[in-house]
Coordinates of C-alpha atoms in Angstrom, one line a residue:
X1 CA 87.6 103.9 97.3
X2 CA 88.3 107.6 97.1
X3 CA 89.0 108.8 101.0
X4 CA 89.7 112.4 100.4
X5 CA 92.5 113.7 102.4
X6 CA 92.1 116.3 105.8
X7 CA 93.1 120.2 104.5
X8 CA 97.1 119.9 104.8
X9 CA 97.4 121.7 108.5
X10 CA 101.6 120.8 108.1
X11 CA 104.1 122.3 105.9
X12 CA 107.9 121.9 105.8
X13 CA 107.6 125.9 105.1
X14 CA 105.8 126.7 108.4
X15 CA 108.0 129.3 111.1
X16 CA 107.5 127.9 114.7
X17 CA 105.4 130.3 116.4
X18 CA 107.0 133.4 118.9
X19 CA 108.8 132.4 121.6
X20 CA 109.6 129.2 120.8
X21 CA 113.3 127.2 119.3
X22 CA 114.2 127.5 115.8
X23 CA 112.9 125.2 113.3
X24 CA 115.5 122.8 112.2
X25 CA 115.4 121.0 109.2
X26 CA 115.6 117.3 109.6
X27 CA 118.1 115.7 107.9
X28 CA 120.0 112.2 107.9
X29 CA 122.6 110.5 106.1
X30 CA 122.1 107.3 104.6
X31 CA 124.3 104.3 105.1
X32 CA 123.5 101.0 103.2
X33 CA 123.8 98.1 105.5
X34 CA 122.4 94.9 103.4
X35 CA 121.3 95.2 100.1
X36 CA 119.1 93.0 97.9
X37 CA 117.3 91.2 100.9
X38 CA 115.5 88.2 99.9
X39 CA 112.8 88.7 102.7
X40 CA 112.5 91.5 104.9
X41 CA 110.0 92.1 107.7
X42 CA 111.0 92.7 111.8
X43 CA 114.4 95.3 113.2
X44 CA 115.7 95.9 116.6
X45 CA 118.7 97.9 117.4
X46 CA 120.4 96.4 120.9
X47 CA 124.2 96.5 121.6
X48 CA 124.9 92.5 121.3
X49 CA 128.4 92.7 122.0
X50 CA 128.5 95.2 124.2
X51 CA 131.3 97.5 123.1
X52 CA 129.2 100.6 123.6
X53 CA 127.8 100.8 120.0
X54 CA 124.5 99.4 118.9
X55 CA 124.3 96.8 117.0
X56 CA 120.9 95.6 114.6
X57 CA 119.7 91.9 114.2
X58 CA 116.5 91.2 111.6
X59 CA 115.0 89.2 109.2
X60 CA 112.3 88.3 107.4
X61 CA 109.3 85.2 107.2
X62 CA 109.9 83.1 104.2
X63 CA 113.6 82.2 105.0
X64 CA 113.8 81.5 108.6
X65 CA 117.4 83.2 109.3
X66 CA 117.9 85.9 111.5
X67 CA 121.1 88.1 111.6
X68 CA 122.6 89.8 113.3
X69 CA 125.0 93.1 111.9
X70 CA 127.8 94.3 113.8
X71 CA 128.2 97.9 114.1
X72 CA 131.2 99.3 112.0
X73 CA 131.3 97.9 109.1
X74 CA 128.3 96.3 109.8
X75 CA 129.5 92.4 109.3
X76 CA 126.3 90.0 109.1
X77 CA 126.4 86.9 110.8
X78 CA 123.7 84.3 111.2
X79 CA 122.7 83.9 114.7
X80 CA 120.0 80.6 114.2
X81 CA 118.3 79.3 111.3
X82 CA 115.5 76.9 110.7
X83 CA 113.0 79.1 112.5
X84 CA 109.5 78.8 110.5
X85 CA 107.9 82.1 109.7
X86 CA 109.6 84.6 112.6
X87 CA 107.3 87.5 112.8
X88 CA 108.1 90.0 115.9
X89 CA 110.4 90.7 118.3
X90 CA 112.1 92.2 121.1
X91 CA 115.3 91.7 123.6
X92 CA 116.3 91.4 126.8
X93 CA 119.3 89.8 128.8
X94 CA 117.3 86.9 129.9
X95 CA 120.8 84.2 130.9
X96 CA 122.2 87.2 133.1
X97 CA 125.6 87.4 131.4
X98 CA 124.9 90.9 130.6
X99 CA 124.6 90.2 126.9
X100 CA 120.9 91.1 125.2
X101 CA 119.3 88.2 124.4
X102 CA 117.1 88.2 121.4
X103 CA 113.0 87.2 121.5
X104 CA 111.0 86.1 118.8
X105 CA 107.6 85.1 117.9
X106 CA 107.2 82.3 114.7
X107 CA 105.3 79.4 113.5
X108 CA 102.1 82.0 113.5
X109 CA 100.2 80.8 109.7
X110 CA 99.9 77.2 108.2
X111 CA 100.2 76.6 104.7
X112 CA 98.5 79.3 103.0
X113 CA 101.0 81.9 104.5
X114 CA 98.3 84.5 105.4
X115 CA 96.7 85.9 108.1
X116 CA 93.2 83.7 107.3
X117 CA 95.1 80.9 108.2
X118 CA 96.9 81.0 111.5
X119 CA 98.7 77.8 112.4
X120 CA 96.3 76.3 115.5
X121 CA 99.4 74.6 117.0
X122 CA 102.0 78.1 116.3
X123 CA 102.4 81.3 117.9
X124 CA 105.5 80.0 119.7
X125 CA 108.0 82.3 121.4
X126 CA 111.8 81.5 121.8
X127 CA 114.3 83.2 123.3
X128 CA 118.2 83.5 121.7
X129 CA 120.9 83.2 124.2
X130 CA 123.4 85.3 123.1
X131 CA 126.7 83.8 124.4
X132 CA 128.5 86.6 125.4
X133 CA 132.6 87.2 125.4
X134 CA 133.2 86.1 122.2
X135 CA 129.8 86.8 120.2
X136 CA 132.0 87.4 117.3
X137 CA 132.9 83.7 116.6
X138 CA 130.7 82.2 113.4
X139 CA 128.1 79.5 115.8
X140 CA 124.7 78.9 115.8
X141 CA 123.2 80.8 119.0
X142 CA 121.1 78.2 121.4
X143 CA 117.5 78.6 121.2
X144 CA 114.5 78.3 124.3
X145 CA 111.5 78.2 124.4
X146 CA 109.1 80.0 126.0
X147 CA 105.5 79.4 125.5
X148 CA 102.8 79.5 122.7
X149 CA 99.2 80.9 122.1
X150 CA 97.8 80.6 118.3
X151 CA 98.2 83.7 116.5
X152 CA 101.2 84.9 118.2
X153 CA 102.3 88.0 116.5
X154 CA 103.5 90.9 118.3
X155 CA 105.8 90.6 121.8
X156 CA 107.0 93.1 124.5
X157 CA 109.4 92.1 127.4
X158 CA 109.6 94.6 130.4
X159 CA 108.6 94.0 134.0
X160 CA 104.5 95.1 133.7
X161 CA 103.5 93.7 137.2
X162 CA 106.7 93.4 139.5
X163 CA 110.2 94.3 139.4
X164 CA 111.9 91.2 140.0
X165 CA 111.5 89.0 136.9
X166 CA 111.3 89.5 133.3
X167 CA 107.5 89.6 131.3
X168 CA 106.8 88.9 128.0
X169 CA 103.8 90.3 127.4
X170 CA 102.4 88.3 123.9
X171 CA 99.7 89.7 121.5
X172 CA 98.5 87.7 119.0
X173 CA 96.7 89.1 115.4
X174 CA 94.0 86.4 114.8
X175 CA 92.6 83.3 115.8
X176 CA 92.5 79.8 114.0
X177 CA 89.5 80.2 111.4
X178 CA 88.5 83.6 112.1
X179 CA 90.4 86.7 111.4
X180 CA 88.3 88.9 113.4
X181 CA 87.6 86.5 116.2
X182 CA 88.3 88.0 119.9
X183 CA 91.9 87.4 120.8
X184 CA 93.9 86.2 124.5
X185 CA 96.4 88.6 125.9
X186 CA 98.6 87.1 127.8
X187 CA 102.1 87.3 129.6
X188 CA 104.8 84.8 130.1
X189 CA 107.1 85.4 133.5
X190 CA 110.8 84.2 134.0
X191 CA 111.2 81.3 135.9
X192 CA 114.1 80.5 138.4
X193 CA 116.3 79.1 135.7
X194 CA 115.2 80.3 132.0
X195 CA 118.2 78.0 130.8
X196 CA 116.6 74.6 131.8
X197 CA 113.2 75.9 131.7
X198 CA 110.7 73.4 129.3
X199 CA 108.3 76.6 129.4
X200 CA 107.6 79.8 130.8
X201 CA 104.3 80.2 133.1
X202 CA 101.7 82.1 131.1
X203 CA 99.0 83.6 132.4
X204 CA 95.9 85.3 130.6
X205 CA 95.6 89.6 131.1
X206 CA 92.5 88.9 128.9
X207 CA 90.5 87.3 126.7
X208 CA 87.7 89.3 126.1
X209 CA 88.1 92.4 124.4
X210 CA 90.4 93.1 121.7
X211 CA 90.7 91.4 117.8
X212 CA 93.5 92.1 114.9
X213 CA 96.3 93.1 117.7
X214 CA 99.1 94.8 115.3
X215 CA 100.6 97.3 117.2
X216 CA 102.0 97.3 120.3
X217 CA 104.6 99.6 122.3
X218 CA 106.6 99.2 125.8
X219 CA 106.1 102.6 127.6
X220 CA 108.5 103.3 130.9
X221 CA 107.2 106.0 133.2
X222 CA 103.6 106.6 132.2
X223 CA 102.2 105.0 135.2
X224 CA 101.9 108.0 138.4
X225 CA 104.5 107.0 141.5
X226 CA 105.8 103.8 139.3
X227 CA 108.8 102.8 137.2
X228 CA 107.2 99.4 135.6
X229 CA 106.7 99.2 132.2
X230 CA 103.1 99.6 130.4
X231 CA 102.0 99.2 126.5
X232 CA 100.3 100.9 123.7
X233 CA 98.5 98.4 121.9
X234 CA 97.0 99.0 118.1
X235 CA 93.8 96.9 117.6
X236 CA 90.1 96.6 115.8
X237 CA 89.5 98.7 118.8
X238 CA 91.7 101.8 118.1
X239 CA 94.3 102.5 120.6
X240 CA 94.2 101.1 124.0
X241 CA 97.0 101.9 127.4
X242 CA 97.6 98.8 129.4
X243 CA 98.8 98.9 132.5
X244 CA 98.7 97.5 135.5
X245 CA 97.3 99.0 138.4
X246 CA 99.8 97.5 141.9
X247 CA 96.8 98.8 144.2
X248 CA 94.0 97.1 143.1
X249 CA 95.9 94.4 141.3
X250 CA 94.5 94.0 138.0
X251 CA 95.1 95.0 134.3
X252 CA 93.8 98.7 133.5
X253 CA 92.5 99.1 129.8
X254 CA 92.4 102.6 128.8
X255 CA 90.8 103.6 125.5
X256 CA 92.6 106.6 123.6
X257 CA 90.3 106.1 120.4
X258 CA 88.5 104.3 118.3
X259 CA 91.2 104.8 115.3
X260 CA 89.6 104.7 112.1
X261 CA 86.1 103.7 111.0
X262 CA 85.2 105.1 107.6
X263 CA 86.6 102.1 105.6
X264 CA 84.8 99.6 107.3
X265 CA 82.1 98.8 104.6
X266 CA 84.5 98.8 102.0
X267 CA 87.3 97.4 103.5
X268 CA 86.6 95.3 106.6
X269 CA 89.1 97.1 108.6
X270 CA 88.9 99.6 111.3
X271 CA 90.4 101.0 114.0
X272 CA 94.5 100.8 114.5
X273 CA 98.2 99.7 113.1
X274 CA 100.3 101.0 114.9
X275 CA 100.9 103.5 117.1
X276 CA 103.4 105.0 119.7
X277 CA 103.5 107.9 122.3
X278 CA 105.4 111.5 122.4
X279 CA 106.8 113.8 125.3
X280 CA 105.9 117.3 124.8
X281 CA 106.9 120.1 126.9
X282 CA 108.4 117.4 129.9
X283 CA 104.9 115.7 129.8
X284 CA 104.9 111.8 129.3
X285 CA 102.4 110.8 126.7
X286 CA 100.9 114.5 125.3
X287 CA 100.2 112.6 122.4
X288 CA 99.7 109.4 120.4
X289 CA 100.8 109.2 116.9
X290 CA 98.9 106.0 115.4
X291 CA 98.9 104.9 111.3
X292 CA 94.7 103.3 111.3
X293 CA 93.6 100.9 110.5
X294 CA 95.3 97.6 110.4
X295 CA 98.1 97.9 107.3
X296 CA 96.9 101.5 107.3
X297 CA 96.5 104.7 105.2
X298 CA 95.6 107.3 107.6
X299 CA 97.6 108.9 109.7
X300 CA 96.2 110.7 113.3
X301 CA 96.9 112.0 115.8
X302 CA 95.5 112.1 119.6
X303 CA 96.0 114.6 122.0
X304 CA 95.0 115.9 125.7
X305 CA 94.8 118.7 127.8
X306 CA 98.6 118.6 129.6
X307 CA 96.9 119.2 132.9
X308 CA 94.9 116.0 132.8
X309 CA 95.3 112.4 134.1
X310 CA 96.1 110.4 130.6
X311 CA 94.1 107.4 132.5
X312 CA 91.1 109.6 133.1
X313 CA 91.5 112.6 130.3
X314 CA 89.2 113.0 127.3
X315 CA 91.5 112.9 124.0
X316 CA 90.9 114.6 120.7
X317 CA 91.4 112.7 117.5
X318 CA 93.1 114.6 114.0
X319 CA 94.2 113.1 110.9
X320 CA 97.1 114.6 109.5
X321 CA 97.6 112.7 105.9
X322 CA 96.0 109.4 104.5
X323 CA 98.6 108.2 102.1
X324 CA 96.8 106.9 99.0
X325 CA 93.2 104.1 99.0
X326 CA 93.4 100.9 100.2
X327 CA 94.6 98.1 97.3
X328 CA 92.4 95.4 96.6
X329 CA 93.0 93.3 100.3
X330 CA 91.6 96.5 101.8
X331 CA 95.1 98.0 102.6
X332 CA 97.2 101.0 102.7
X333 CA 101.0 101.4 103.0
X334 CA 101.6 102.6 106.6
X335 CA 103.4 100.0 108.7
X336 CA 104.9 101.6 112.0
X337 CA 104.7 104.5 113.7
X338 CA 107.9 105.9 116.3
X339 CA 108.1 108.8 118.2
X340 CA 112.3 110.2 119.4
X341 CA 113.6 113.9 120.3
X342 CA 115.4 113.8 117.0
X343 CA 116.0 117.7 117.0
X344 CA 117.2 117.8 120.5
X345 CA 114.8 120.6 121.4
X346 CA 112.9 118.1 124.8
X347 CA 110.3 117.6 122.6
X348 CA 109.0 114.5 120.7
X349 CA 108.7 114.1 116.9
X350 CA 107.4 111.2 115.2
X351 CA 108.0 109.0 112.2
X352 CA 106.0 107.1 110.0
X353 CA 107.1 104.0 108.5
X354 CA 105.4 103.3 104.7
X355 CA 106.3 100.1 103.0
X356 CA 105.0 101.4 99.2
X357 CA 104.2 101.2 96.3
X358 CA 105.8 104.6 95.5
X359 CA 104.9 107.1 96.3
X360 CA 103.4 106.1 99.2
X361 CA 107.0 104.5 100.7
X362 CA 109.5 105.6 102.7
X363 CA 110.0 107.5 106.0
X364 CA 107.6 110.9 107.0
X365 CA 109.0 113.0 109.9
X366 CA 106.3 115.2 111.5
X367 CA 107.5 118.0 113.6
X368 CA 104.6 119.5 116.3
X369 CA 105.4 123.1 115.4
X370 CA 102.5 125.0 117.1
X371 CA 101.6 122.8 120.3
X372 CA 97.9 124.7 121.2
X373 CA 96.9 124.8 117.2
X374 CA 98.2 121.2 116.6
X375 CA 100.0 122.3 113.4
X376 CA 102.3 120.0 112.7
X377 CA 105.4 120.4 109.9
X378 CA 106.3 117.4 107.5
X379 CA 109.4 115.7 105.7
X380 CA 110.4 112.8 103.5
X381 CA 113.3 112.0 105.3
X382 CA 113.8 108.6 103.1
X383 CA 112.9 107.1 100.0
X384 CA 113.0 103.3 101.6
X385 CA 110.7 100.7 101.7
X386 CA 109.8 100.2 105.7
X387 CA 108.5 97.2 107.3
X388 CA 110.2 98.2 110.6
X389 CA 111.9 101.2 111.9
X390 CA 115.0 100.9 114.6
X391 CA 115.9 103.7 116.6
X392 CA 119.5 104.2 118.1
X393 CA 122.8 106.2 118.5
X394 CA 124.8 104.3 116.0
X395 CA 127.9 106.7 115.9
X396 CA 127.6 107.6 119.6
X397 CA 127.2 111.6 118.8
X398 CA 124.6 111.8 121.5
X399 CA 122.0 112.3 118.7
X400 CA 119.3 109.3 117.9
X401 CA 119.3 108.1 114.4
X402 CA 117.1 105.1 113.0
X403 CA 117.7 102.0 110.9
X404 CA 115.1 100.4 108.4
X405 CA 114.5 97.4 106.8
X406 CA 112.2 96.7 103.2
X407 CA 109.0 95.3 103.8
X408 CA 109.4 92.3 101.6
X409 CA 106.6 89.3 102.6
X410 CA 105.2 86.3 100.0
X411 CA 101.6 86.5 99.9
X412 CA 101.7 90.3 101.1
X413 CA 103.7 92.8 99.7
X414 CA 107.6 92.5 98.0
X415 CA 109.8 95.6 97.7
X416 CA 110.9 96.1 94.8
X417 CA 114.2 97.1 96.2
X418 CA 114.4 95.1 99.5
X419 CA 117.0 97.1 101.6
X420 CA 118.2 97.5 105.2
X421 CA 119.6 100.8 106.5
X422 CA 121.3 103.0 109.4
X423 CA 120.1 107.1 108.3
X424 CA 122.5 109.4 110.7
X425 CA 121.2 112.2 112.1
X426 CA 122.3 115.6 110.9
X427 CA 120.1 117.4 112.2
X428 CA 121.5 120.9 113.8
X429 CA 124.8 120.8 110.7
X430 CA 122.5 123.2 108.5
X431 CA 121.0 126.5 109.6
X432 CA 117.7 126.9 111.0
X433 CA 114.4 126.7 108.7
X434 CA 113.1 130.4 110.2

């Protein structure tokens, strides 16, 4: 397939237009954290011992391990093992001892490994308690379950609904048999005692309208006169808000776009991968970065008048790049997408995480450099192979930097150099672009 790219509207070499703050070159440091990974796939960035400095725990599917590293000298140590095929995850203190606990989703394909064969009794969720005062010692972490729906994939935990007990809002990538069969959304809620619990209640958001759920991102503050939490979601239907409306109680489903569609015929995919959401200007959501479709190429952008309701507004879909044709499954390199004020300037840039070959591997940083043309400006800002993409203050300068870790998955795709690391943010130690 030969998709021919949009004309370039970005370049590192663009001046910000009158009026507005200098353009600062991006830069970050890199700091090698784990070399020579065996399998790499799923990051997250929470302070686990609490001493003020974030730490990172990941892993990958084949081995079953997850790890945690300590910030500093970035020690490893194995929080559980044993755990068949983890695939996302997320964090929350869950025992109430203050201490992040993390979640996990596993158990999601039989024997095949692949998405064509999800595992019909899989998609479980557990939660890690993380025991607290002493997290340093070397000893296995308990594990709890949670609750299961087949395909289990992707979670988010946040309070969607109420603001009394934890969500966990589970989005699963394909049915048993059927990898473009309609899909359950559902949500699990705490109970009164999540450490004797057998299972979490689960209820169903719905069950009716979205298939190959990839993407998905916990918003706060999107939803007018409330502090719950909503999500982004990346599916065979584009890019989708979810929220949930207290006044009429029930689930709002708001559609952005319908991501990308060209490749269907030739591919099978359409729509989104993933996606997340940038402040520009003060205002929540101006825009929503998204890589389309599922294990996408293209890169696009979607936009709205400032002035307008995001629930009601009419947004306008751009491509900025589509990094190289889809390989023989049908897919590209692009695996997340995250947006930060990484400049410091109030405004939002984004970055793209590509999981190769080279060249179409690393880290992209797009800067919006003209906010009414949509001009956009564009770095490497790393050479790495990216499955996931962490975001955090690691040195505690007040500036966000972001951690990576190699995509490296049997039956998918294996880095040829499987790494995980911290890149420090520089940016503002060399002198304005223009």
């Amino acid at each position: 397939m030969n998709i021919q790219k949009t004309p370039a509207r970005q370049t590192p070499d663009a001046a910000p237009p009158s009026g507005t703050s200098p353009l600062l070159i991006p830069v970050f440091e890199p700091e090698l954290v784990a070399d020579h990974l065996r399998d790499g796939y799923w990051l997250e960035a929470p302070d686990l011992n609490q001493d003020g400095k974030p730490d990172l725990f990941g892993y990958g599917l084949r081995l079953g391990e997850i790890y945690w590293y300590q910030n500093g000298d970035w020690t490893r140590r194995l929080i559980t093992d044993g755990v068949r095929m983890p695939v996302g995850g997320d964090y929350a203190d869950i025992s109430g001892n203050g201490y992040p606990d993390p979640i996990i989703c596993y158990d999601l394909y039989g024997d095949i490994g692949t998405i064509v064969d999800a595992k019909e009794t899989g998609g479980k969720i557990d939660w890690i308690e993380n025991p607290g005062p002493g997290v340093e010692e070397t000893k296995r972490w308990t594990r709890h379950y949670i609750g299961r729906a087949t395909g289990m994939h992707r979670l988010r935990a946040g309070y969607f609904t109420q603001t009394e007990r934890l969500e966990i809002i589970g989005f699963p990538i394909v049915t048993k048999g059927n990898v473009h069969g309609v899909l359950p959304l559902v949500m699990f809620t705490q109970p009164d005692d999540p450490l004797t619990a057998e299972e979490w209640p689960m209820t169903t958001i719905d069950d009716m309208s979205y298939r190959m759920l990839h993407g998905a991102e916990k918003k706060r503050g999107l939803i007018p006169g409330s502090d719950r939490d909503s999500v982004l979601v990346a599916s065979d239907e584009g890019v989708t808000w979810i929220y949930y409306d207290a006044d009429t109680a029930t689930w709002q489903h708001v559609r952005i776009g319908t991501g990308e569609t060209s490749q269907f015929e030739e591919t099978g995919f359409k729509g989104s991968g993933d996606l997340d959401a940038g402040r520009i200007d003060g205002v929540p959501m101006s825009y929503v970065a998204a890589i389309e479709p599922f294990h996408g190429n293209t890169v696009a952008i979607y936009t709205r008048d400032p002035e307008s309701d995001p629930a009601t507004a009419g947004w306008t879909r751009q491509v900025l790049d589509v990094y190289g044709d889809p390989n023989e499954n049908g897919e590209g390199p692009g695996h997340q997408i995250l947006c930060a004020d990484f400049d410091g300037d109030g405004d939002e840039e984004f970055l793209v995480g590509l999981r190769g070959p080279w060249p179409w591997q690393g880290v992209m940083y797009y800067k919006m450099v003209d906010k009414k043309a949509g001009v956009f400006a564009k770095w490497r800002v790393s050479d790495d192979s990216v499955a996931r993409i962490a975001m955090a203050d690691f040195n505690g300068d007040g500036r966000p930097d972001f951690a990576t870790i190699a995509y490296s998955v049997d039956n998918y795709y294996r880095a040829k150099q499987a790494r995980l690391m911290v890149f420090r943010n520089r940016i503002g130690d060399e002198e304005p672009l223009r």
